[in-house]
Coordinates of C-alpha atoms in Angstrom, one line a residue:
M36 CA 20.2 -3.7 13.3
I37 CA 18.1 -1.5 11.1
L38 CA 14.9 -1.4 13.2
T39 CA 14.7 1.5 15.6
A40 CA 14.3 1.1 19.3
D41 CA 10.8 2.5 19.0
E42 CA 9.9 0.1 16.2
I43 CA 11.2 -2.9 18.2
Q44 CA 9.2 -1.7 21.3
A45 CA 6.0 -1.2 19.2
I46 CA 6.4 -4.7 17.6
R47 CA 7.0 -6.4 21.0
Q48 CA 4.0 -4.5 22.5
E49 CA 1.8 -5.6 19.6
A50 CA 3.0 -9.2 19.7
G51 CA 2.3 -9.3 23.5
H52 CA -1.4 -9.2 22.7
F53 CA -1.4 -12.7 21.1
P54 CA -0.5 -16.2 22.4
H55 CA 2.0 -16.5 19.6
P56 CA 4.0 -13.5 18.4
S57 CA 3.5 -14.4 14.7
A58 CA -0.1 -13.4 15.0
A59 CA 1.1 -9.8 15.0
A60 CA 2.9 -10.2 11.7
I61 CA 0.7 -7.8 9.7
E62 CA 0.7 -5.1 12.3
A63 CA 4.5 -5.5 12.7
L64 CA 5.0 -5.0 9.0
N65 CA 2.7 -2.0 9.1
I66 CA 4.7 -0.5 12.0
V67 CA 7.9 -0.7 10.1
Q68 CA 6.4 0.3 6.7
R69 CA 5.1 3.5 8.2
S70 CA 8.6 4.5 9.1
H71 CA 10.6 3.2 6.1
G72 CA 8.0 3.3 3.3
W73 CA 8.5 -0.3 2.4
I74 CA 9.9 -3.6 3.7
S75 CA 13.4 -4.4 2.6
D76 CA 14.8 -7.9 2.9
E77 CA 16.9 -6.8 5.9
L78 CA 13.9 -5.3 7.7
L79 CA 11.9 -8.4 7.0
E80 CA 14.6 -10.6 8.5
E81 CA 14.7 -8.5 11.7
I82 CA 10.9 -8.4 12.1
A83 CA 10.8 -12.2 11.5
E84 CA 13.3 -12.8 14.3
L85 CA 11.3 -10.6 16.7
L86 CA 8.2 -12.6 15.9
G87 CA 9.9 -16.1 16.1
M88 CA 9.2 -16.7 12.4
S89 CA 11.5 -17.6 9.5
P90 CA 12.0 -14.8 6.9
A91 CA 10.2 -17.1 4.3
E92 CA 7.2 -17.4 6.6
L93 CA 7.0 -13.6 7.1
D94 CA 7.6 -12.9 3.4
S95 CA 4.6 -15.1 2.5
V96 CA 2.5 -12.9 4.8
A97 CA 4.0 -9.7 3.4
T98 CA 3.6 -10.6 -0.2
F99 CA 0.0 -11.9 0.3
Y100 CA -1.3 -8.4 1.3
N101 CA -1.4 -5.7 -1.3
L102 CA -0.8 -2.9 1.1
I103 CA 2.6 -4.2 2.3
Y104 CA 5.3 -3.0 -0.1
R105 CA 8.3 -5.2 -0.7
R106 CA 9.8 -2.7 -3.2
P107 CA 10.4 1.0 -2.8
V108 CA 7.3 3.1 -3.6
G109 CA 6.6 6.8 -4.0
K110 CA 5.6 9.1 -1.1
R111 CA 2.0 8.5 -2.2
V112 CA 0.7 5.2 -3.5
I113 CA -2.4 5.3 -5.7
H114 CA -4.2 1.9 -5.6
Y115 CA -6.4 1.7 -8.6
C116 CA -9.2 -0.8 -8.0
N117 CA -9.5 -3.2 -10.9
S118 CA -12.4 -5.3 -9.6
V119 CA -15.3 -6.2 -11.9
S120 CA -17.6 -3.5 -10.4
C121 CA -15.0 -0.8 -10.8
W122 CA -14.0 -2.0 -14.3
M123 CA -17.7 -1.9 -15.4
L124 CA -18.2 1.6 -14.1
G125 CA -15.2 3.4 -15.5
A126 CA -12.0 2.2 -13.7
E127 CA -10.2 1.7 -17.0
E128 CA -10.9 5.3 -18.1
N129 CA -9.5 6.4 -14.7
R130 CA -6.4 4.2 -15.1
R131 CA -5.7 5.7 -18.6
H132 CA -6.2 9.2 -17.2
L133 CA -3.8 8.6 -14.3
T134 CA -1.1 7.0 -16.5
E135 CA -1.3 10.0 -18.9
K136 CA -1.4 12.6 -16.2
L137 CA 1.4 11.2 -14.1
G138 CA 3.4 9.8 -17.0
I139 CA 3.8 6.3 -15.5
G140 CA 2.3 2.9 -16.0
L141 CA 1.0 0.4 -13.5
G142 CA 3.7 -0.6 -11.0
E143 CA 5.8 2.5 -11.8
T144 CA 6.8 5.6 -9.7
T145 CA 6.9 9.2 -11.0
G146 CA 10.4 10.5 -11.6
D147 CA 10.1 12.8 -8.6
G148 CA 9.3 9.9 -6.4
E149 CA 6.0 11.3 -5.4
Y150 CA 3.5 8.8 -6.8
T151 CA 3.4 5.1 -7.4
L152 CA 0.4 3.6 -9.3
L153 CA -0.6 0.0 -8.3
P154 CA -3.6 -2.1 -9.2
I155 CA -5.5 -3.7 -6.4
V156 CA -8.0 -6.5 -6.6
C157 CA -10.8 -4.9 -4.6
L158 CA -11.2 -2.0 -2.2
G159 CA -14.5 -3.3 -0.8
A160 CA -16.7 -0.5 -1.9
C161 CA -18.4 -1.9 -5.0
D162 CA -21.5 0.2 -4.4
K163 CA -19.4 3.3 -4.8
A164 CA -17.4 2.2 -7.8
P165 CA -15.1 3.1 -9.4
V166 CA -12.9 3.5 -6.3
L167 CA -9.3 4.3 -5.7
M168 CA -7.1 4.9 -2.7
I169 CA -4.3 7.4 -2.3
G170 CA -2.3 6.8 0.8
D171 CA -4.8 5.9 3.5
E172 CA -7.7 7.8 1.9
T173 CA -10.3 6.1 -0.2
H174 CA -12.1 8.0 -3.0
F175 CA -15.5 6.8 -4.3
N176 CA -17.4 7.4 -7.5
V177 CA -14.2 8.6 -9.2
D178 CA -14.2 9.9 -12.8
P179 CA -11.4 11.7 -14.6
A180 CA -12.7 15.2 -13.6
R181 CA -12.9 14.1 -10.0
L182 CA -9.4 12.6 -10.3
D183 CA -8.0 16.0 -11.4
T184 CA -9.6 17.6 -8.3
I185 CA -8.2 14.8 -6.0
L186 CA -4.8 15.0 -7.5
G187 CA -4.8 18.8 -7.4
E188 CA -5.5 18.6 -3.7
T189 CA -2.4 16.4 -3.3
G190 CA -0.2 18.8 -5.4
A191 CA 0.1 16.5 -8.4
P192 CA 0.7 18.0 -11.8

């Protein structure tokens, strides 16, 4: 058993809000991801058992959502929005700036394990494009100069 007693209790409490426990799948994955940083196969199997699902069913949920990580990620995940709106308004320039500044490509993590850079289909703020998200915080109207300020606030190089 890898899940902690607190995680199991939180998952059971969340599942209790629904007629079928599987309806709490996303929140259960989030509960565990907040503690472990990502969802390993072993964690996925334990969560699935708690929710009365097969591991394959839960994996299909986990891999559908971009904010559930099935591989280890850095302490801070930068989601670079590559929607059409963001792309038209400078997202590609931001991506180049990030990859040069952090020394990583898309899907990679910095050597110190601090940052992972991942593309995301849309962050739902096209009127404020280009947009990116670092951790739980969304940043709007981002350009390379603003990126330097944002990364400086997080302690990035």
